[in-house]
Structure formats: structure tokens, C-alpha cells
Coordinates of C-alpha atoms in Angstrom, one line a residue:
P1 CA 38.6 139.4 130.0
V2 CA 37.6 137.4 133.1
I3 CA 39.5 137.9 136.3
R4 CA 39.9 136.0 139.6
L5 CA 37.6 138.1 141.9
P6 CA 38.5 139.3 145.3
A7 CA 36.4 138.1 148.3
I8 CA 33.0 139.4 147.1
E9 CA 30.1 137.6 148.8
V10 CA 26.8 138.0 146.8
A11 CA 23.8 138.0 149.1
P12 CA 21.6 135.0 147.9
G13 CA 18.0 135.5 147.1
G14 CA 15.2 133.5 148.7
R15 CA 15.4 134.6 152.3
V16 CA 14.3 137.9 153.7
G17 CA 17.2 139.5 155.6
D18 CA 20.1 137.8 153.6
G19 CA 21.2 141.2 152.3
V20 CA 22.0 142.4 155.8
R21 CA 25.5 142.1 157.1
G22 CA 25.9 140.2 160.3
S23 CA 22.5 138.4 160.2
R24 CA 23.4 134.8 160.9
A25 CA 20.3 133.4 162.6
L26 CA 18.7 132.0 159.4
D27 CA 22.0 130.4 158.3
Q28 CA 22.2 128.5 161.6
T29 CA 18.8 126.9 161.1
I30 CA 19.6 125.3 157.7
T31 CA 20.4 121.6 157.7
A32 CA 23.7 120.6 156.1
S33 CA 23.3 117.9 153.5
G34 CA 26.8 117.1 152.4
V35 CA 30.3 118.4 151.8
R36 CA 32.4 119.6 148.9
E37 CA 35.9 121.0 148.4
Y38 CA 36.5 124.5 149.7
R39 CA 36.6 127.4 147.2
S40 CA 38.3 130.7 147.8
E41 CA 35.0 132.6 148.0
D42 CA 33.5 130.2 150.7
S43 CA 33.0 131.4 154.2
L44 CA 35.4 129.8 156.7
R45 CA 32.6 129.2 159.2
F46 CA 31.1 126.6 156.8
I47 CA 34.2 124.4 157.0
H48 CA 33.4 120.7 157.8
W49 CA 36.3 119.8 160.1
P50 CA 35.8 116.0 160.3
T51 CA 36.0 115.7 156.5
T52 CA 38.9 118.3 156.4
V53 CA 40.9 116.2 158.9
R54 CA 40.1 112.9 157.2
K55 CA 41.0 114.0 153.6
G56 CA 43.8 116.5 154.5
D57 CA 42.2 119.3 152.6
L58 CA 39.6 121.9 153.3
Y59 CA 35.9 120.9 152.8
V60 CA 32.8 122.9 153.4
R61 CA 29.2 122.0 154.2
T62 CA 26.5 122.2 151.5
F63 CA 22.9 123.0 152.2
D64 CA 20.0 121.2 150.4
S65 CA 17.4 123.4 152.0
T66 CA 19.0 126.6 150.8
P67 CA 16.4 128.1 148.4
S68 CA 17.1 128.5 144.8
S69 CA 16.2 131.8 143.2
D70 CA 16.8 133.9 140.2
S71 CA 20.2 135.7 140.3
W72 CA 20.6 138.9 138.3
I73 CA 23.5 141.3 137.6
L74 CA 22.4 144.8 136.8
L75 CA 25.1 146.9 135.0
D76 CA 24.7 150.7 135.1
L77 CA 25.7 152.0 131.6
Y78 CA 24.4 155.6 132.2
R79 CA 26.9 157.9 130.4
N80 CA 26.8 160.8 132.8
V81 CA 28.1 158.9 135.8
Q82 CA 31.1 157.2 134.1
V83 CA 34.6 158.6 134.7
G84 CA 38.2 157.7 133.8
K85 CA 39.9 156.7 130.6
Q86 CA 40.6 153.5 128.7
Q87 CA 41.6 150.7 131.2
Q88 CA 41.3 153.0 134.1
A89 CA 37.6 153.9 133.4
T90 CA 34.7 152.9 135.5
E91 CA 32.9 151.6 132.4
E92 CA 35.8 149.1 131.6
H93 CA 36.0 148.0 135.2
A94 CA 32.2 147.5 135.5
I95 CA 32.1 145.3 132.4
V96 CA 35.0 143.2 133.4
L97 CA 33.5 142.8 136.9
T98 CA 30.1 141.8 135.4
A99 CA 31.8 139.2 133.1
S100 CA 33.8 137.8 136.0
L101 CA 30.8 137.5 138.3
A102 CA 28.7 135.9 135.7
N103 CA 31.5 133.4 134.9
R104 CA 31.9 132.6 138.6
S105 CA 28.2 132.0 139.2
L106 CA 27.8 129.8 136.2
N107 CA 30.8 127.7 137.1
Q108 CA 29.3 127.2 140.5
G109 CA 26.2 125.8 139.0
N110 CA 24.0 128.9 139.6
A111 CA 21.7 130.4 137.0
V112 CA 22.4 134.1 136.3
G113 CA 20.9 136.8 134.2
L114 CA 22.1 140.2 132.9
A115 CA 20.2 143.5 132.7
A116 CA 21.7 146.7 131.4
Y117 CA 20.5 149.8 129.5
G118 CA 23.1 151.5 127.3
Q119 CA 22.3 152.5 123.7
E120 CA 20.1 149.4 123.7
L121 CA 18.4 147.3 126.3
I122 CA 20.2 144.1 127.4
W123 CA 17.8 141.7 129.0
L124 CA 19.0 138.1 129.5
P125 CA 16.9 136.2 132.0
P126 CA 18.7 133.8 134.4
R127 CA 19.6 130.5 132.9
L128 CA 22.0 127.7 133.7
E129 CA 23.3 126.8 130.2
E130 CA 26.6 126.8 128.4
T131 CA 25.1 129.2 125.9
Q132 CA 24.2 131.7 128.6
A133 CA 27.9 132.5 129.3
W134 CA 28.4 133.4 125.6
R135 CA 25.2 135.4 125.5
I136 CA 26.4 137.5 128.4
M137 CA 30.0 137.8 127.1
R138 CA 28.7 138.8 123.6
S139 CA 26.4 141.4 125.0
L140 CA 29.1 142.9 127.2
A141 CA 31.6 143.0 124.3
V142 CA 29.3 145.3 122.2
A143 CA 27.6 147.2 125.0
K144 CA 27.7 151.0 124.7
L145 CA 26.9 153.8 127.1
G146 CA 23.4 155.3 127.0
E147 CA 21.1 157.9 128.6
M148 CA 19.1 155.8 131.1
P149 CA 20.0 156.8 134.8
L150 CA 20.1 154.0 137.3
K151 CA 17.1 155.3 139.2
G152 CA 14.9 155.1 136.1
F153 CA 16.3 151.6 135.1
L154 CA 15.6 150.2 138.6
S155 CA 12.0 151.5 138.4
R156 CA 11.6 150.1 135.0
V157 CA 12.7 146.5 135.9
R158 CA 10.9 146.5 139.3
E159 CA 8.0 144.4 138.1
S160 CA 10.1 142.1 135.9
I161 CA 12.5 140.8 138.6
K162 CA 10.9 138.0 140.6
H163 CA 10.1 138.1 144.2
R164 CA 13.1 137.1 146.4
S165 CA 15.6 137.2 143.5
S166 CA 19.3 138.0 144.2
L167 CA 20.3 141.3 142.5
V168 CA 23.9 142.5 142.1
I169 CA 24.1 146.2 141.1
I170 CA 27.3 147.4 139.5
T171 CA 27.5 151.2 139.3
P172 CA 29.8 154.3 139.8
D173 CA 26.7 156.4 140.7
L174 CA 27.4 158.1 144.0
T175 CA 24.2 160.1 144.1
S176 CA 21.6 158.8 146.5
D177 CA 18.6 159.5 144.3
W178 CA 18.4 155.8 143.2
L179 CA 18.2 154.4 146.7
D180 CA 14.4 155.0 146.8
S181 CA 14.0 152.7 143.7
L182 CA 16.2 150.2 145.3
F183 CA 14.1 150.3 148.5
W184 CA 11.0 149.4 146.5
L185 CA 12.7 146.4 145.0
M186 CA 13.7 145.3 148.5
M187 CA 10.1 145.7 149.6
R188 CA 9.2 143.2 146.9
G189 CA 11.7 140.8 148.5
V190 CA 14.6 141.3 146.1
V191 CA 18.0 140.8 147.9
P192 CA 20.6 143.3 146.7
T193 CA 24.4 143.4 146.7
V194 CA 25.9 146.7 145.5
L195 CA 29.4 146.9 143.9
L196 CA 30.1 150.6 144.0
L197 CA 32.9 151.9 141.8
D198 CA 34.9 154.5 143.7
A199 CA 34.4 157.4 141.2
P200 CA 36.9 159.8 142.9
A201 CA 39.6 157.2 142.7
F202 CA 39.0 156.9 139.0
G203 CA 39.5 160.7 138.6
G204 CA 35.9 161.8 139.1
R205 CA 34.2 163.8 141.8
G206 CA 31.8 162.8 144.5
D207 CA 31.6 161.6 148.1
L208 CA 31.3 157.9 149.0
S209 CA 30.2 158.6 152.6
S210 CA 26.6 159.7 152.0
I211 CA 25.6 156.7 149.8
T212 CA 27.5 154.1 151.9
R213 CA 25.6 155.5 155.0
G214 CA 22.4 154.9 153.0
F215 CA 23.4 151.3 152.3
L216 CA 24.1 150.7 156.0
D217 CA 20.8 152.2 157.0
M218 CA 19.0 150.0 154.5
G219 CA 21.0 146.9 155.5
V220 CA 22.4 146.5 151.9
N221 CA 25.5 144.3 151.4
H222 CA 28.0 146.5 149.5
Y223 CA 31.6 146.7 148.3
V224 CA 33.7 149.7 147.1
I225 CA 35.6 148.9 143.9
R226 CA 38.8 150.8 143.2
P227 CA 41.0 151.1 140.1
D228 CA 43.4 148.3 141.0
L229 CA 40.7 145.7 140.2
L230 CA 42.1 145.0 136.7
D231 CA 45.7 144.5 137.9
E232 CA 45.0 140.7 137.8
V233 CA 43.3 140.5 134.5
Q234 CA 44.0 137.2 132.8
N235 CA 45.0 137.0 129.2
Q236 CA 42.6 134.3 128.3
I237 CA 39.0 133.6 129.3
P238 CA 38.9 130.4 131.3
T239 CA 36.9 127.4 130.1
I240 CA 33.3 127.5 131.4
S241 CA 32.2 123.9 132.1
L242 CA 28.6 123.6 133.2
E243 CA 27.7 120.0 132.3
K244 CA 28.8 118.5 135.6
N245 CA 26.9 121.2 137.6
I246 CA 23.8 120.8 135.6
A247 CA 23.8 117.0 136.0
E248 CA 24.3 117.4 139.8
R249 CA 21.4 119.8 140.1
S250 CA 19.1 117.6 138.1
T251 CA 19.6 114.7 140.5
K252 CA 18.6 116.6 143.6
Q253 CA 15.6 115.0 145.3
G254 CA 12.6 117.3 145.6
P255 CA 12.3 121.0 144.8
W256 CA 14.2 123.7 146.7
R257 CA 12.0 125.9 148.8
A258 CA 12.1 129.4 150.2
L259 CA 12.3 129.6 154.0
S260 CA 9.6 131.6 155.7

């Protein structure tokens, strides 16, 4: 299933510092190139008021100089950190969250990839294609838990994720031993967002305070995901239409560039 996500802002890759909450200086230096209709996940500070007033509906600015970059979702399938049962299990929530994030990114015209290590390695590099959605959904449907801890998986993929990529990590692992591996990815310019499943709320043990303090110290954008996430699961997977987004991106003038 794919759900309508709450207000989760994924830190974009391509600019050092975008993973840090409250850092607005770089955003203010980008030149707006146009407008489009407002979406629920858009920041209100990007509303373009003249167009909004003229058309009678919310419109936001778009930014041609925003750098494009690889976008990855890394799903933690380590057996020993999963808790809960059936629909109220961290595994189920993590998979639905992964599917929903991938669906949202592709519908917004952003290439996205999937990495996970359960019983088998799932490695789908970022692409902006209709078939990418079905590759991701198929992989998630058959994914099974495995024996690779998040710390080891992050170390293993460190050299394969490109410089200044955006990386969303979805995990219920409340230990802090994987933060060192995350730090080295950040040193390579990877911009992380962590979606941390609240293991105690799912019936497990652990303390959120230590690892969330670590995120704050590192400047990592993060969200705590609780068991009510699936309350709004839709019965049908929405249609994923990418042709319009692909066509629009192919007509952009000049390559996108990373800001120094």
C-alpha cells in the first residue's frame, strides 16, 4: 500500500548544509525561475503571493538553480532491531513508508533509488522512469528480514553512493553505534534524513533520547515515526504518472549545477 504522507521534508542533496535544520542562508541565494501549484509537502515560505492572488489558489516558486542529485532510500531490514506484530510491526511500517516516499518522489519528477539488505541485497540505483516504481514495489513486496546491521550496511554502501546525494534512512535501530558510519557518509557530502521508528511505541525497548541527541549534534534532519502511521493506508495504489515530469525536465535549458 501507498499512503498520503505526513509533513516529511527530505533534505535535498547537492548542497553542503542542507541536512541541518534551520539553515536558510543558501536557500535565500537561489534564484526563482517560475511558479507551480502548491503541494501539501511544500514549505509555506516559498509561496509566490502575486500569482496566488491573481489565480485565487496557492502557488509556490520553483528554482532552476537548485542542483539535481541522486536520491536514495535506505531501508533497514536487520532482523534483530524489528519489533511489533503484523500491521503494528516496525517492518511493515518501514516498508509502507519506503513505498510511499518513493511514489511521492517519482510523482514529483525526482529520480529515486532503493537500497536494502535483508535475506538478499536490494540495490536499485536512482532513475526517473515508470518502470522504476514497479521495480521498487516488487522488491518491497518480496523483501525479507536478514542479518546485516545498519552500521555494516552503511559502511558497505559508503563508496557506492555518490558525492552530495540525498539519503533517507528508515530504521527502528535506537542504538547509536551506526552514527559513526553515517558521519563518514556525511563527510563525503551525502545529505541524510532519518526516519526513526519509535521502537518502544511498537512494543519494544530502548530510549529515543540518546540517538536523537546524536542527530541534533550532527545536524541531521530526522523524524520519529509512531504506530499510527498506517491509520491512513489507502486500499489502492495510486496511478504513478511520470511522462509529464520527464518531458518537463528534458526541456530545461542547461545542466543543473551544485552550488559551492
